[in-house]
Amino acid sequence: MERVDRCVVLVDAGYLLGAAASLLAGEPARSRITVDHAALIQGLRERAEADTEQPLLRIYWFDGAPDRVPQPEHRRLRVMPRVTVRLGALTRSDGRWAQKGVDAAMHAELTELARNRACSDVVLVTGDGDLLPGLMSAKEHGVAVHLWAVQAADGDYNQSEDLVAEADERRVLDRAWITKAVRAKDLGGVCAPPPAPRPEIAAILSAPLPESALAASAERAAQARTQAPTGRNGSTAPPADNGAEPHPAPPGTKTVPTPKDLAGLRAPGTDRQPAPSQPPGGATLRWSSDKGWVERPGGGPSGEPPETASLPTLAQLTSAEQRWADREEDITTVGGDPFEVGQVFARRWMERLPEAGHVQKLSVMYPRVPHRIDGELLRYAARFGLLAHKDDQIDEHDRYAIRAGFWREIDVRAAESA
């Protein structure tokens, strides 16, 4: 069988993106970086064809996923031309995520390509020494092996030395190349610039916590102290780091209120009263962005006030054709950053509204998102895996970022129509 003169790229995504995160953000957590996958794939293709002087056959993207279920980035990648995604398992052990089966899948693909003479050159983007037997087997079948490394943050090797020694050619993807498609998130975790705070929300955030929140914090702290285990000398032992929430600050300490705390605050300039733990009599409304009960007299049968109940949801405004186009856009162009997700949702909702007045009606309700729209917004965000972090506990920081992006788009449209 005659060998075909073309190149194949095998990418260990855990190595490529982890090393890029170390280089750009100082730690290997992929959550610290934002990736433009289309630009990254194009960059890999162009560099591979230039280095090997052969046309590209295919890029194989090897990655781990919980239960081998494709994540949003995998769905975007596998619809790109000349890209094939291979998934191994992603398991959590001792508080850390680890890939299982990825190196074995890469080894099998490499040896199969070489045995079948499907290509003349193979580019390996990996640092795993377990691929050494596959690399040597490919060489024995007459395939030229190009080993690419990501520039190490400390300037040293981040690859197996045996792998480096056996490769026919070696290339280092430096910071300048990496930053064409990858960038570090800012410390706040929101990749887009945060919206300027409105005066009313600034006043809420600068106000002290409700008395009920402070009292509850003090009660929880007292209970934690009385329930803490005692040491051998009778002293109270520090609590174990089991991933639970840290003890709240003592009363009087200045902290940023949570959405539940916001529910206990009246509008600026009025007396603040704690929100009851149970719904009081009369018309009330529970806002999913507050997690608390807020007095809203005049609510309809559904519990929502008329100005909220008249706002249509995105699902009600979306046709079957638009739904298909939305899914295509989600897969191919939406990066999945929390702030961006909120913006995309708000943009679609506003573009399909039959009445421009709906935007102004929603705008005056800031910072609280109506329950039906807020629930739909968070369900949309769940498609991108944004609400399942830290052992499936909801990441409240992502929720803030999603809503911040939502309100940024509402503000822009409200200002244009004012």
Short mmCIF file of N, CA, C and O in Angstrom, two decimals, residues 112-201:
data_model
loop_
_atom_site.label_atom_id
_atom_site.label_comp_id
_atom_site.label_asym_id
_atom_site.label_seq_id
_atom_site.Cartn_x
_atom_site.Cartn_y
_atom_site.Cartn_z
N GLU A 112 -2.72 3.26 14.21
CA GLU A 112 -3.61 2.86 13.11
C GLU A 112 -3.34 3.69 11.86
O GLU A 112 -3.30 3.17 10.74
N LEU A 113 -3.13 4.99 12.03
CA LEU A 113 -2.83 5.86 10.90
C LEU A 113 -1.53 5.45 10.23
O LEU A 113 -1.42 5.40 9.00
N ALA A 114 -0.52 5.14 11.06
CA ALA A 114 0.78 4.75 10.52
C ALA A 114 0.70 3.39 9.82
O ALA A 114 1.25 3.21 8.72
N ARG A 115 0.00 2.44 10.43
CA ARG A 115 -0.10 1.09 9.86
C ARG A 115 -0.82 1.12 8.52
O ARG A 115 -0.47 0.36 7.60
N ASN A 116 -1.83 1.95 8.40
CA ASN A 116 -2.60 2.03 7.16
C ASN A 116 -2.00 3.00 6.15
O ASN A 116 -2.63 3.24 5.10
N ARG A 117 -0.85 3.59 6.48
CA ARG A 117 -0.18 4.54 5.59
C ARG A 117 -1.14 5.66 5.15
O ARG A 117 -1.18 6.04 3.97
N ALA A 118 -1.91 6.14 6.10
CA ALA A 118 -2.91 7.17 5.80
C ALA A 118 -2.29 8.55 5.67
O ALA A 118 -2.94 9.48 5.17
N CYS A 119 -1.04 8.71 6.11
CA CYS A 119 -0.39 10.01 6.07
C CYS A 119 1.12 9.83 6.04
O CYS A 119 1.64 8.77 6.39
N SER A 120 1.80 10.89 5.66
CA SER A 120 3.25 10.87 5.66
C SER A 120 3.84 11.53 6.89
O SER A 120 4.96 11.24 7.29
N ASP A 121 3.08 12.47 7.49
CA ASP A 121 3.55 13.23 8.66
C ASP A 121 2.46 13.29 9.71
O ASP A 121 1.28 13.49 9.39
N VAL A 122 2.87 13.12 10.96
CA VAL A 122 1.95 13.24 12.09
C VAL A 122 2.49 14.32 13.02
O VAL A 122 3.67 14.31 13.37
N VAL A 123 1.61 15.25 13.40
CA VAL A 123 1.95 16.27 14.38
C VAL A 123 1.30 15.88 15.70
O VAL A 123 0.08 15.70 15.78
N LEU A 124 2.11 15.75 16.73
CA LEU A 124 1.62 15.43 18.07
C LEU A 124 1.71 16.67 18.95
O LEU A 124 2.80 17.23 19.12
N VAL A 125 0.58 17.08 19.51
CA VAL A 125 0.57 18.19 20.47
C VAL A 125 0.28 17.57 21.82
O VAL A 125 -0.89 17.41 22.22
N THR A 126 1.31 17.18 22.52
CA THR A 126 1.16 16.47 23.78
C THR A 126 2.46 16.50 24.55
O THR A 126 3.51 16.83 23.99
N GLY A 127 2.39 16.15 25.81
CA GLY A 127 3.60 16.03 26.62
C GLY A 127 3.68 14.70 27.33
O GLY A 127 4.58 14.45 28.11
N ASP A 128 2.71 13.82 27.06
CA ASP A 128 2.56 12.57 27.79
C ASP A 128 3.54 11.51 27.29
O ASP A 128 3.50 11.10 26.13
N GLY A 129 4.41 11.04 28.18
CA GLY A 129 5.36 10.01 27.83
C GLY A 129 4.74 8.67 27.51
O GLY A 129 5.41 7.80 26.93
N ASP A 130 3.48 8.46 27.86
CA ASP A 130 2.80 7.19 27.55
C ASP A 130 2.65 6.99 26.04
O ASP A 130 2.36 5.87 25.60
N LEU A 131 2.79 8.06 25.26
CA LEU A 131 2.66 7.95 23.82
C LEU A 131 3.97 7.51 23.15
O LEU A 131 4.02 7.38 21.92
N LEU A 132 5.01 7.31 23.93
CA LEU A 132 6.30 6.94 23.36
C LEU A 132 6.23 5.68 22.50
O LEU A 132 6.75 5.67 21.37
N PRO A 133 5.59 4.57 22.95
CA PRO A 133 5.51 3.38 22.08
C PRO A 133 4.80 3.65 20.77
O PRO A 133 5.22 3.16 19.71
N GLY A 134 3.73 4.43 20.81
CA GLY A 134 3.01 4.77 19.58
C GLY A 134 3.86 5.61 18.65
O GLY A 134 3.83 5.43 17.41
N LEU A 135 4.61 6.54 19.21
CA LEU A 135 5.49 7.38 18.40
C LEU A 135 6.54 6.52 17.70
O LEU A 135 6.81 6.69 16.50
N MET A 136 7.15 5.61 18.44
CA MET A 136 8.18 4.75 17.87
C MET A 136 7.61 3.82 16.80
O MET A 136 8.23 3.58 15.76
N SER A 137 6.40 3.32 17.02
CA SER A 137 5.74 2.47 16.03
C SER A 137 5.47 3.24 14.75
O SER A 137 5.66 2.71 13.63
N ALA A 138 5.03 4.49 14.87
CA ALA A 138 4.76 5.32 13.69
C ALA A 138 6.03 5.54 12.88
O ALA A 138 6.03 5.48 11.64
N LYS A 139 7.14 5.76 13.57
CA LYS A 139 8.42 5.96 12.88
C LYS A 139 8.83 4.69 12.12
O LYS A 139 9.35 4.77 11.00
N GLU A 140 8.58 3.55 12.73
CA GLU A 140 8.94 2.29 12.08
C GLU A 140 8.14 2.05 10.80
O GLU A 140 8.59 1.32 9.91
N HIS A 141 6.96 2.67 10.71
CA HIS A 141 6.13 2.54 9.51
C HIS A 141 6.44 3.65 8.50
O HIS A 141 5.71 3.82 7.52
N GLY A 142 7.48 4.41 8.74
CA GLY A 142 7.90 5.42 7.79
C GLY A 142 7.22 6.76 7.90
O GLY A 142 7.30 7.58 6.97
N VAL A 143 6.57 7.02 9.02
CA VAL A 143 5.88 8.30 9.23
C VAL A 143 6.81 9.26 9.97
O VAL A 143 7.43 8.89 10.97
N ALA A 144 6.90 10.49 9.49
CA ALA A 144 7.68 11.52 10.18
C ALA A 144 6.83 12.10 11.32
O ALA A 144 5.68 12.49 11.11
N VAL A 145 7.40 12.13 12.51
CA VAL A 145 6.66 12.59 13.70
C VAL A 145 7.18 13.96 14.13
O VAL A 145 8.36 14.13 14.43
N HIS A 146 6.25 14.92 14.17
CA HIS A 146 6.55 16.29 14.60
C HIS A 146 5.93 16.47 15.98
O HIS A 146 4.72 16.31 16.15
N LEU A 147 6.74 16.84 16.96
CA LEU A 147 6.25 17.02 18.33
C LEU A 147 6.20 18.51 18.65
O LEU A 147 7.21 19.20 18.56
N TRP A 148 5.02 18.96 19.02
CA TRP A 148 4.84 20.37 19.35
C TRP A 148 4.63 20.52 20.85
O TRP A 148 3.88 19.76 21.47
N ALA A 149 5.28 21.53 21.41
CA ALA A 149 5.13 21.85 22.83
C ALA A 149 4.55 23.24 22.98
O ALA A 149 4.73 24.10 22.10
N VAL A 150 3.86 23.47 24.08
CA VAL A 150 3.43 24.82 24.44
C VAL A 150 4.53 25.41 25.31
O VAL A 150 5.06 24.75 26.20
N GLN A 151 4.88 26.65 25.03
CA GLN A 151 5.92 27.31 25.81
C GLN A 151 5.62 27.19 27.31
O GLN A 151 4.53 27.52 27.75
N ALA A 152 6.59 26.69 28.07
CA ALA A 152 6.39 26.50 29.50
C ALA A 152 6.49 27.83 30.23
O ALA A 152 7.27 28.71 29.86
N ALA A 153 5.67 27.97 31.28
CA ALA A 153 5.65 29.23 32.03
C ALA A 153 7.00 29.53 32.66
O ALA A 153 7.42 30.68 32.78
N ASP A 154 7.72 28.47 33.10
CA ASP A 154 9.01 28.68 33.75
C ASP A 154 10.18 28.53 32.80
O ASP A 154 11.34 28.53 33.21
N GLY A 155 9.91 28.41 31.49
CA GLY A 155 10.97 28.30 30.51
C GLY A 155 11.57 26.91 30.39
O GLY A 155 12.47 26.68 29.58
N ASP A 156 11.09 25.95 31.18
CA ASP A 156 11.63 24.60 31.17
C ASP A 156 10.78 23.71 30.27
O ASP A 156 9.81 24.14 29.67
N TYR A 157 11.12 22.42 30.20
CA TYR A 157 10.31 21.46 29.45
C TYR A 157 9.00 21.19 30.18
O TYR A 157 8.94 21.15 31.41
N ASN A 158 7.93 21.02 29.44
CA ASN A 158 6.67 20.52 30.01
C ASN A 158 6.23 19.28 29.24
O ASN A 158 5.05 19.01 29.10
N GLN A 159 7.22 18.55 28.72
CA GLN A 159 6.98 17.31 27.98
C GLN A 159 7.93 16.23 28.49
O GLN A 159 8.96 16.52 29.09
N SER A 160 7.56 14.99 28.20
CA SER A 160 8.44 13.87 28.52
C SER A 160 9.75 14.00 27.72
O SER A 160 9.72 14.20 26.50
N GLU A 161 10.87 13.88 28.41
CA GLU A 161 12.15 13.99 27.72
C GLU A 161 12.34 12.85 26.72
O GLU A 161 12.96 13.03 25.67
N ASP A 162 11.84 11.66 27.03
CA ASP A 162 11.94 10.54 26.10
C ASP A 162 11.15 10.82 24.83
O ASP A 162 11.58 10.47 23.72
N LEU A 163 10.00 11.46 25.00
CA LEU A 163 9.18 11.82 23.84
C LEU A 163 9.93 12.83 22.97
O LEU A 163 9.94 12.72 21.74
N VAL A 164 10.53 13.81 23.62
CA VAL A 164 11.29 14.83 22.90
C VAL A 164 12.45 14.20 22.14
O VAL A 164 12.73 14.53 20.97
N ALA A 165 13.13 13.24 22.77
CA ALA A 165 14.30 12.62 22.16
C ALA A 165 13.94 11.80 20.92
O ALA A 165 14.74 11.72 19.97
N GLU A 166 12.77 11.18 20.92
CA GLU A 166 12.39 10.29 19.82
C GLU A 166 11.74 11.02 18.64
O GLU A 166 11.65 10.47 17.55
N ALA A 167 11.25 12.23 18.85
CA ALA A 167 10.55 12.95 17.77
C ALA A 167 11.51 13.31 16.64
O ALA A 167 12.69 13.59 16.86
N ASP A 168 11.01 13.29 15.41
CA ASP A 168 11.82 13.68 14.26
C ASP A 168 12.02 15.20 14.20
O ASP A 168 13.09 15.68 13.86
N GLU A 169 10.96 15.93 14.49
CA GLU A 169 11.02 17.39 14.48
C GLU A 169 10.33 17.90 15.74
O GLU A 169 9.42 17.26 16.27
N ARG A 170 10.76 19.06 16.20
CA ARG A 170 10.15 19.63 17.40
C ARG A 170 9.88 21.10 17.18
O ARG A 170 10.69 21.81 16.58
N ARG A 171 8.73 21.54 17.69
CA ARG A 171 8.32 22.93 17.55
C ARG A 171 7.74 23.40 18.88
O ARG A 171 7.04 22.64 19.56
N VAL A 172 8.03 24.64 19.25
CA VAL A 172 7.46 25.23 20.47
C VAL A 172 6.45 26.29 20.06
O VAL A 172 6.77 27.21 19.30
N LEU A 173 5.21 26.15 20.53
CA LEU A 173 4.17 27.14 20.31
C LEU A 173 4.32 28.22 21.37
O LEU A 173 4.02 27.99 22.55
N ASP A 174 4.82 29.38 20.98
CA ASP A 174 5.16 30.40 21.96
C ASP A 174 3.95 31.24 22.35
O ASP A 174 2.84 31.06 21.84
N ARG A 175 4.19 32.16 23.27
CA ARG A 175 3.11 33.01 23.79
C ARG A 175 2.42 33.79 22.67
O ARG A 175 1.19 33.93 22.65
N ALA A 176 3.20 34.31 21.74
CA ALA A 176 2.61 35.10 20.65
C ALA A 176 1.64 34.26 19.83
O ALA A 176 0.58 34.74 19.42
N TRP A 177 1.99 32.99 19.58
CA TRP A 177 1.11 32.12 18.80
C TRP A 177 -0.13 31.75 19.62
O TRP A 177 -1.25 31.78 19.11
N ILE A 178 0.07 31.41 20.89
CA ILE A 178 -1.03 30.99 21.75
C ILE A 178 -2.07 32.10 21.90
O ILE A 178 -3.29 31.86 21.84
N THR A 179 -1.63 33.33 22.08
CA THR A 179 -2.56 34.43 22.37
C THR A 179 -3.39 34.85 21.16
O THR A 179 -4.27 35.70 21.29
N LYS A 180 -3.13 34.26 19.99
CA LYS A 180 -4.01 34.53 18.86
C LYS A 180 -5.38 33.88 19.04
O LYS A 180 -6.35 34.30 18.42
N ALA A 181 -5.43 32.84 19.89
CA ALA A 181 -6.70 32.12 20.08
C ALA A 181 -7.06 31.92 21.54
O ALA A 181 -8.19 31.53 21.84
N VAL A 182 -6.13 32.18 22.46
CA VAL A 182 -6.38 31.93 23.88
C VAL A 182 -6.01 33.17 24.66
O VAL A 182 -5.00 33.81 24.38
N ARG A 183 -6.83 33.50 25.64
CA ARG A 183 -6.50 34.63 26.52
C ARG A 183 -6.93 34.31 27.94
O ARG A 183 -7.83 33.51 28.17
N ALA A 184 -6.26 34.93 28.88
CA ALA A 184 -6.58 34.72 30.29
C ALA A 184 -7.80 35.54 30.68
O ALA A 184 -7.97 36.67 30.21
N LYS A 185 -8.64 34.96 31.51
CA LYS A 185 -9.76 35.71 32.06
C LYS A 185 -9.22 36.68 33.10
O LYS A 185 -8.18 36.46 33.70
N ASP A 186 -9.98 37.76 33.32
CA ASP A 186 -9.56 38.68 34.37
C ASP A 186 -9.85 38.06 35.72
O ASP A 186 -10.47 37.01 35.83
N LEU A 187 -9.40 38.71 36.79
CA LEU A 187 -9.52 38.14 38.13
C LEU A 187 -10.96 37.97 38.54
O LEU A 187 -11.28 37.13 39.38
N GLY A 188 -11.84 38.78 37.97
CA GLY A 188 -13.25 38.66 38.34
C GLY A 188 -13.95 37.51 37.67
O GLY A 188 -15.06 37.17 38.02
N GLY A 189 -13.29 36.90 36.67
CA GLY A 189 -13.88 35.76 35.99
C GLY A 189 -14.86 36.14 34.90
O GLY A 189 -15.42 35.28 34.24
N VAL A 190 -15.10 37.45 34.69
CA VAL A 190 -16.00 37.89 33.63
C VAL A 190 -15.14 38.43 32.51
O VAL A 190 -14.38 39.37 32.70
N CYS A 191 -15.22 37.83 31.34
CA CYS A 191 -14.32 38.18 30.25
C CYS A 191 -14.69 39.50 29.58
O CYS A 191 -13.86 40.12 28.98
N ALA A 192 -15.94 39.89 29.67
CA ALA A 192 -16.34 41.16 29.10
C ALA A 192 -16.28 42.23 30.18
O ALA A 192 -16.38 41.93 31.36
N PRO A 193 -16.08 43.50 29.80
CA PRO A 193 -16.03 44.55 30.83
C PRO A 193 -17.34 44.64 31.59
O PRO A 193 -18.41 44.55 31.00
N PRO A 194 -17.28 44.76 32.91
CA PRO A 194 -18.51 44.81 33.70
C PRO A 194 -19.29 46.08 33.43
O PRO A 194 -18.70 47.11 33.12
N PRO A 195 -20.61 46.02 33.49
CA PRO A 195 -21.41 47.21 33.25
C PRO A 195 -21.25 48.21 34.37
O PRO A 195 -21.00 47.85 35.51
N ALA A 196 -21.37 49.49 34.02
CA ALA A 196 -21.29 50.52 35.05
C ALA A 196 -22.50 50.39 35.96
O ALA A 196 -23.63 50.25 35.50
N PRO A 197 -22.28 50.39 37.30
CA PRO A 197 -23.41 50.20 38.21
C PRO A 197 -24.38 51.37 38.17
O PRO A 197 -23.98 52.51 38.07
N ARG A 198 -25.66 51.06 38.17
CA ARG A 198 -26.65 52.11 38.25
C ARG A 198 -26.67 52.69 39.65
O ARG A 198 -26.27 52.04 40.61
N PRO A 199 -27.16 53.92 39.79
CA PRO A 199 -27.18 54.53 41.13
C PRO A 199 -27.95 53.71 42.15
O PRO A 199 -27.53 53.57 43.29
N GLU A 200 -29.09 53.13 41.73
CA GLU A 200 -29.90 52.43 42.72
C GLU A 200 -29.24 51.14 43.19
O GLU A 200 -29.28 50.81 44.37
N ILE A 201 -28.59 50.39 42.27
CA ILE A 201 -27.93 49.18 42.72
C ILE A 201 -26.67 49.51 43.51
O ILE A 201 -26.29 48.80 44.44
#
